[in-house]
Coordinates of C-alpha atoms and ligand atoms in Angstrom, one line a residue:
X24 CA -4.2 -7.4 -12.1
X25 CA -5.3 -6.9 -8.6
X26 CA -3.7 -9.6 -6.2
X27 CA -4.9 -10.2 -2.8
X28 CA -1.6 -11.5 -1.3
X29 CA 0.4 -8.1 -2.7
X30 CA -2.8 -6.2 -1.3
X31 CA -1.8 -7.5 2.3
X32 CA 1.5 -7.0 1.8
X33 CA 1.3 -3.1 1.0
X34 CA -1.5 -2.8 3.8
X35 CA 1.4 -4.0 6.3
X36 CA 4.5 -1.9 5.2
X37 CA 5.8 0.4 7.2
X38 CA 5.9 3.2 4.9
X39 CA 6.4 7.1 4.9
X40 CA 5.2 9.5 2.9
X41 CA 7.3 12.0 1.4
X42 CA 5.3 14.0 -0.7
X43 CA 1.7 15.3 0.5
X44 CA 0.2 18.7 0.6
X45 CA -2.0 18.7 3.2
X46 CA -4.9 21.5 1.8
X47 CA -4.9 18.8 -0.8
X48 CA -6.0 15.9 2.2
X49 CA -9.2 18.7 2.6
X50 CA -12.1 15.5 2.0
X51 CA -15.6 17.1 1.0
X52 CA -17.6 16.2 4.1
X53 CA -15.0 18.4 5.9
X54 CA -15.0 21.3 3.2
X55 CA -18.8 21.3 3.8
X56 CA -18.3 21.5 7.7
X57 CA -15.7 23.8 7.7
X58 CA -17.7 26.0 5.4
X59 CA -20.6 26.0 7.8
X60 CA -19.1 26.2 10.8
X61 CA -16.9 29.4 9.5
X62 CA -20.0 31.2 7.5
X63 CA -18.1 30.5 4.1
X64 CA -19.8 30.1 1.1
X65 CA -18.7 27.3 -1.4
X66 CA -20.3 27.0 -5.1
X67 CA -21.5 23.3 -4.2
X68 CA -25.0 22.5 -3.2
X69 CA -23.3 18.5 -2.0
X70 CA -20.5 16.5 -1.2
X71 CA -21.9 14.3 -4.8
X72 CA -21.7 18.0 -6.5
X73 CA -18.0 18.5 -4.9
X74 CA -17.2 15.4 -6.4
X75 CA -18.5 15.5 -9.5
X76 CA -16.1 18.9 -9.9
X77 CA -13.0 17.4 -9.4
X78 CA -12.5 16.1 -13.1
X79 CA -9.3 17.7 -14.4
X80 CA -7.7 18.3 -18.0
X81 CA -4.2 19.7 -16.6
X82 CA -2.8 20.9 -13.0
X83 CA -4.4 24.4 -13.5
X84 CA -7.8 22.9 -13.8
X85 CA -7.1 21.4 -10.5
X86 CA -5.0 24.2 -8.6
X87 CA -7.8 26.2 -9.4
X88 CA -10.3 24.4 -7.3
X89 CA -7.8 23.3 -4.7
X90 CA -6.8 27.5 -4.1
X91 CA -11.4 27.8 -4.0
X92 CA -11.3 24.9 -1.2
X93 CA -8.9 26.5 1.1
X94 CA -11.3 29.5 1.5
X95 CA -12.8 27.4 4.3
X96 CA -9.8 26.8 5.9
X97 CA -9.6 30.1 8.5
X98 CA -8.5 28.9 12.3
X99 CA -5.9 27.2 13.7
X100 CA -8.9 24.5 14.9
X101 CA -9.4 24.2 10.8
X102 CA -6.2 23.4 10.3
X103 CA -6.1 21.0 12.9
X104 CA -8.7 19.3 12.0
X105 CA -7.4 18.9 8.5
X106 CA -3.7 17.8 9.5
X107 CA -5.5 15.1 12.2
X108 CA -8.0 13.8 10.2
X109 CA -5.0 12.9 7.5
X110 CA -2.8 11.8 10.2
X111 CA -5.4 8.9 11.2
X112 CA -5.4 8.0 7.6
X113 CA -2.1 7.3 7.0
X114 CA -2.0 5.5 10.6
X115 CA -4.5 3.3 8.5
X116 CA -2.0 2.9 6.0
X117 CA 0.6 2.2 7.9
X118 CA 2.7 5.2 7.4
X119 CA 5.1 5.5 9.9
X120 CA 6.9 8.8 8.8
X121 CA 5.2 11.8 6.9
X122 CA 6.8 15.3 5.5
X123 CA 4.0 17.4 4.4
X124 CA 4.2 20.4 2.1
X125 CA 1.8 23.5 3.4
X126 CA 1.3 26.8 1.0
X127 CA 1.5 29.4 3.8
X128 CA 0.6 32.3 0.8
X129 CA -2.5 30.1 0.1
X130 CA -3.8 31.5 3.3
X131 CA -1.6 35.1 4.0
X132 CA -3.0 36.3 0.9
X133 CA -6.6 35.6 2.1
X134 CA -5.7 37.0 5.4
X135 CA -5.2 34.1 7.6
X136 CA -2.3 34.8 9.2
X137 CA 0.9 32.2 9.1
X138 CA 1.1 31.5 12.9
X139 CA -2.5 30.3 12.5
X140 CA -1.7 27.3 9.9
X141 CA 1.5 26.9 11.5
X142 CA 0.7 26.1 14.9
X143 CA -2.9 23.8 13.7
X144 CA -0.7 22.1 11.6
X145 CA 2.2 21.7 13.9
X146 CA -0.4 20.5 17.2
X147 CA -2.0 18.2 15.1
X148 CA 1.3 16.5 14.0
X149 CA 2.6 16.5 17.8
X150 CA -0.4 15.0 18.9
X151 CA 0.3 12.4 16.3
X152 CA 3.6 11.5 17.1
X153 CA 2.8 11.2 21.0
X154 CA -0.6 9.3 19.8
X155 CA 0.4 7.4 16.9
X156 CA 4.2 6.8 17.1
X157 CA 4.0 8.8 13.4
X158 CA 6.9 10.9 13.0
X159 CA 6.9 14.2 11.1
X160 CA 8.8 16.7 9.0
X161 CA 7.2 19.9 7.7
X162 CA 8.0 21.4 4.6
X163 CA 6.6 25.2 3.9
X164 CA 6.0 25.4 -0.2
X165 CA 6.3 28.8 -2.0
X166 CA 3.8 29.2 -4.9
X167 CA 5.7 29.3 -7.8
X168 CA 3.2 31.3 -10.0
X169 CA 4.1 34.3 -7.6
X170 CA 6.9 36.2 -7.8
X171 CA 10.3 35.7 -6.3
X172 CA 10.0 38.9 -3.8
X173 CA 6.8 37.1 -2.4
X174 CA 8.5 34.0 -1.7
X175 CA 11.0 36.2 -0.1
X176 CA 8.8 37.6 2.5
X177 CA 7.0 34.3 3.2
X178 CA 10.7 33.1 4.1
X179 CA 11.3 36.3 6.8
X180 CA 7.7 35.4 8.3
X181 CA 9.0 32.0 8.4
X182 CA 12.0 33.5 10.6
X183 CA 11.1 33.0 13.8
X184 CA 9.7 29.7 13.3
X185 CA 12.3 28.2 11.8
X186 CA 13.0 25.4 14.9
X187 CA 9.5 24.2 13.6
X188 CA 9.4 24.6 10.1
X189 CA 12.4 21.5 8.5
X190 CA 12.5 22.3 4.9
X191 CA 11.2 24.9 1.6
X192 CA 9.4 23.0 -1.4
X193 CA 8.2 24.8 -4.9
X194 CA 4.6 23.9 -5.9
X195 CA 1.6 25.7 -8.1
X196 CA 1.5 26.1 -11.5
X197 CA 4.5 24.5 -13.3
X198 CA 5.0 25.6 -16.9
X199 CA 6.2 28.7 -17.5
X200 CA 7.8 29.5 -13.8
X201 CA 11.3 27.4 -13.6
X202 CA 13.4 26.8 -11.2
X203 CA 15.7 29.2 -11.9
X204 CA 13.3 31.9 -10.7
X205 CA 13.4 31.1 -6.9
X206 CA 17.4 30.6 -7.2
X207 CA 18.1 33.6 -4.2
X208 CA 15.4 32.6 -2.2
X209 CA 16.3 28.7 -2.5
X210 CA 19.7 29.5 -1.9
X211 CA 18.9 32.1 1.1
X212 CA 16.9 28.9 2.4
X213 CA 20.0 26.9 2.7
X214 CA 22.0 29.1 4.4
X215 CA 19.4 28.8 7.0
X216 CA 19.9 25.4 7.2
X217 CA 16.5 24.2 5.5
X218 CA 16.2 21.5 3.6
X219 CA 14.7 21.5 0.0
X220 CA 13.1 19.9 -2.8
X221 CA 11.0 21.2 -5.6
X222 CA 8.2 19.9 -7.8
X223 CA 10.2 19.2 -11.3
X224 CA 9.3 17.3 -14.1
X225 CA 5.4 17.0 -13.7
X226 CA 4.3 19.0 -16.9
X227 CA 7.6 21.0 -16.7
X228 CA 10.4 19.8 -19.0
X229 CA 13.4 17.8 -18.0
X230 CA 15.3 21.2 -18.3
X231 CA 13.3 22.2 -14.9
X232 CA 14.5 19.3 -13.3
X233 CA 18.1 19.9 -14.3
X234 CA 17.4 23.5 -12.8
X235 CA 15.9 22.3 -9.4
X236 CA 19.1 20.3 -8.7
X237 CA 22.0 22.6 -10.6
X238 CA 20.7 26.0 -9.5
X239 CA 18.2 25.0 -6.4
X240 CA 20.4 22.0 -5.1
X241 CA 17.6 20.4 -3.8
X242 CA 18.0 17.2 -2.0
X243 CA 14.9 15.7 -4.0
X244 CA 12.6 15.9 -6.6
X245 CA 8.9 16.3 -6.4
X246 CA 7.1 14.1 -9.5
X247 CA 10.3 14.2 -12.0
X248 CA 8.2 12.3 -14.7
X249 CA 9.6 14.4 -17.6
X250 CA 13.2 13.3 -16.3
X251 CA 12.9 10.1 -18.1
X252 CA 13.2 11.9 -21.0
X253 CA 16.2 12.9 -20.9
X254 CA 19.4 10.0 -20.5
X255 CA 22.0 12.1 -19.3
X256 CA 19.6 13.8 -16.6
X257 CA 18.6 10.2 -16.0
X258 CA 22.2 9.3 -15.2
X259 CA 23.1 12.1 -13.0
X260 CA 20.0 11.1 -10.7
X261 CA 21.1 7.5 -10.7
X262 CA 24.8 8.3 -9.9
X263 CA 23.7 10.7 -7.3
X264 CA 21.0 8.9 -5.5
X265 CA 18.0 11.5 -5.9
X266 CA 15.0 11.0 -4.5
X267 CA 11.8 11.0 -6.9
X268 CA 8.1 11.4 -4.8
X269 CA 6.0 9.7 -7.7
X270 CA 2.4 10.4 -7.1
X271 CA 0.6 7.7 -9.1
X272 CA -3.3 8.8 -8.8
X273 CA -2.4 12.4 -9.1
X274 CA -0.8 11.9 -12.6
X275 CA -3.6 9.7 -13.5
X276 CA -6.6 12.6 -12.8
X277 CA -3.9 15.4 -14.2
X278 CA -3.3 13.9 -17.3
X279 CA 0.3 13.6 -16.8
X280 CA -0.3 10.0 -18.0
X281 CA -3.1 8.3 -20.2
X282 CA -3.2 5.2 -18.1
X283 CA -2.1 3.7 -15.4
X284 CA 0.4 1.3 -16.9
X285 CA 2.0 4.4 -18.3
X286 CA 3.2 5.1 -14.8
X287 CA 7.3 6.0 -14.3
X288 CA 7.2 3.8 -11.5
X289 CA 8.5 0.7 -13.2
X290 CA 10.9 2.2 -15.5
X291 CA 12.4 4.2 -12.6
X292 CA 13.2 1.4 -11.0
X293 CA 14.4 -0.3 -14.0
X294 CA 17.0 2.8 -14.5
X295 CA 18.3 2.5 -10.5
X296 CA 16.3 5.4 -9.9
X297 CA 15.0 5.8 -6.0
X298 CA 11.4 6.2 -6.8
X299 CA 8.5 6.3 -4.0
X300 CA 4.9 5.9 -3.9
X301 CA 2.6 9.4 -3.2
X302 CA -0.4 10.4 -2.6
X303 CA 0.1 14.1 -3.5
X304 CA -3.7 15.7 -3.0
X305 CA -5.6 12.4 -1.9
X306 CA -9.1 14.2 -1.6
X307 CA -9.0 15.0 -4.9
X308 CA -7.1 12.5 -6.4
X309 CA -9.2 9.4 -5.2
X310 CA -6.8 7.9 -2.9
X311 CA -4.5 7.8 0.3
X312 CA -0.9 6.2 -0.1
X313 CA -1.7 2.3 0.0
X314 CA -4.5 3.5 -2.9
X315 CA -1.6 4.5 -4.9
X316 CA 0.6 1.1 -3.7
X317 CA -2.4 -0.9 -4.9
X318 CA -2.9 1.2 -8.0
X319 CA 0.6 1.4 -9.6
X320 CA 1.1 -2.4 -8.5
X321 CA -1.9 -4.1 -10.3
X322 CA -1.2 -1.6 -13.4
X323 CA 2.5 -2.8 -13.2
X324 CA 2.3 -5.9 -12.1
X325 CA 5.2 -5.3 -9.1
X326 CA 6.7 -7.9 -7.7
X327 CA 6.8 -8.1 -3.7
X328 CA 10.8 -7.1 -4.2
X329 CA 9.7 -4.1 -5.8
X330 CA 7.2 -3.2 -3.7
X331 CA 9.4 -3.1 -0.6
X332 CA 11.8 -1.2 -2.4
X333 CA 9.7 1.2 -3.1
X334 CA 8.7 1.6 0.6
X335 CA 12.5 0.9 1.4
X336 CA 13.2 4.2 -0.4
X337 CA 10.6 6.3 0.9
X338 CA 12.2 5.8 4.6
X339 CA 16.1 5.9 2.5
X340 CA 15.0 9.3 0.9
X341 CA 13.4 10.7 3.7
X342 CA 15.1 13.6 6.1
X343 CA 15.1 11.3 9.0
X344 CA 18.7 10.8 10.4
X345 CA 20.3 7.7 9.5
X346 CA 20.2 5.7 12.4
X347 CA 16.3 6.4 12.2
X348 CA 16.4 5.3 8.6
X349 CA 18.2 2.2 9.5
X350 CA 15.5 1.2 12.6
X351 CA 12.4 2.0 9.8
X352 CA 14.3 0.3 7.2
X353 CA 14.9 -3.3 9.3
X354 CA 11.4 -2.4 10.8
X355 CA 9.9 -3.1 7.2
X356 CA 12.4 -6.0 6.0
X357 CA 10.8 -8.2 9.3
X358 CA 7.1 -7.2 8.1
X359 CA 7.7 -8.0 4.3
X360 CA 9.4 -11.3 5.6
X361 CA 6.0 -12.3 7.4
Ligands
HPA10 N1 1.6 20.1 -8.4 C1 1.9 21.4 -8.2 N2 1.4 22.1 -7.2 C2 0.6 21.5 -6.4 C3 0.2 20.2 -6.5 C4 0.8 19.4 -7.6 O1 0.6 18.2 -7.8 N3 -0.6 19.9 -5.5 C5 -0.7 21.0 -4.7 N4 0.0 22.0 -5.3
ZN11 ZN1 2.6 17.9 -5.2

């Protein structure tokens, strides 16, 4: 049931947000002007028409219009316009702290070269610390539904980057393309001193999420619905503390769940597990973080402890040093105690 007071509550959070792709932050109007501007043609007479496309069975249907709305994306001005127009978003929210996922071979294999999304990216989230006080890590994604050799060379063009570039992710289509198949390049990764994290455990089964921390050793997991389904996996992320970036709306319009009360949220937190709240691909999901906060709150009824758990987390599971955990973490017990 919605609730006015909990509304204002999870306006005023300090939150960050651990898990958000930012092609997937790519709103219509700006599709539409990107297009134009760059002489791309998109299948879409309107923003209505754009929106009435973005009804999805499964992640495929989606991924397959998110790769089709990237085709706009073509200068390092596109992409900082994309990365600042979600940076003043989440400044709405309240987000103190992001780590975004970017798909460098979304754009390389259309011929926009990696420096160019690197550096629009990377400006816009300077600007936005020096602007906005909103901190930032950057996480490159490989696509998991290419091969292991192309994930590979999109870690050497990384190479000389790699004081700008904080972490590897695993993203694209799930099923069918485990964990177990980026094992080298994961473990190449972390030799370089990346961090990591995969998406687990969204359509995948609970064996994928076993595979992402056993054989990937990632320091989080991306979704990890399907976890719940298994008690010993449950355990070994309770014991161990693992991070879970639950994306409410996004399993809503993918079908991961029915309804919104069939969330993992409460019965994550129920188990010990560290969930947080996500907004995953907001443009096409109907909804920026607090969206989500609202969302999975009214479905689940949380309670205000909950709620600032759940932000509590997101700065705990975040790769922030401690002492910058600590100062976001007493930052957000004095604004829940208002
Ligand atoms: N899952 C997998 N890959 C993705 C997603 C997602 O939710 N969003 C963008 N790439
Ligand atoms: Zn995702």
């Amino acid at each position: 049931m919605p609730n006015p007071d909990r509304d204002a509550l999870i306006a005023r959070l300090p939150k960050a947000e651990l898990h958000l792709h930012i092609e997937g932050s790519l709103e219509p109007e700006m599709l539409f002007a990107l297009a134009g501007r760059n002489g791309v043609a998109i299948p879409f007479a309107s923003v209505e028409e754009v929106r009435a496309a973005y009804s999805f069975s499964n992640l495929q249907d989606f991924l397959d219009i998110y790769y089709q709305g990237m085709a706009v994306l073509q200068t390092e001005q596109d992409f900082f316009d994309l990365t600042w127009a979600y940076l003043e978003r989440a400044a709405a929210d309240h987000v103190r702290h992001v780590e975004i996922f970017f798909d460098p071979q979304g754009h390389t294999e259309r011929g926009v070269a990696f420096e160019t999304a690197l550096s629009g990216i990377e400006r816009a989230l300077k600007a936005g610390e020096a602007g906005m006080g909103i901190t930032y890590r950057l996480i490159m994604c490989f696509l998991r539904h290419l091969s292991e050799a192309e994930a590979e060379a999109t870690l050497d063009q990384a190479l000389p980057h790699l004081d700008r570039i904080h972490g590897v992710g695993l993203d694209s289509s799930e099923v069918g393309h485990p964990p177990s198949k980026f094992q080298r390049v994961f473990a190449r990764a972390r030799e370089l001193g990346l961090h990591v994290t995969a998406h687990a455990g969204e359509e995948g089964p609970p064996e994928y999420v076993r595979e992402a921390l056993d054989l990937l050793q990632v320091e989080r997991i991306d979704h990890g619905n399907r976890a719940l389904e298994d008690p010993a996996l449950v355990h070994h992320l309770a014991r161990d503390g693992v991070t879970l970036t639950v994306c409410p709306l996004s399993n809503l319009r993918l079908c991961v769940i029915d309804r919104l009360e069939d969330s993992p949220v409460r019965r994550m937190l129920d188990l010990g597990l560290k969930a947080t709240i996500n907004s995953d691909d907001p443009a096409y999901f109907g909804g920026y973080i607090n969206a989500n906060f609202r969302a999975v709150a009214d479905a689940l009824d949380l309670s205000v402890a909950e709620i600032v758990q759940l932000a509590e987390n997101s700065f705990a599971g975040s790769f922030l040093t401690d002492a910058d955990k600590a100062r976001h973490i007493a930052d957000l017990r004095a604004a829940a105690a208002l």
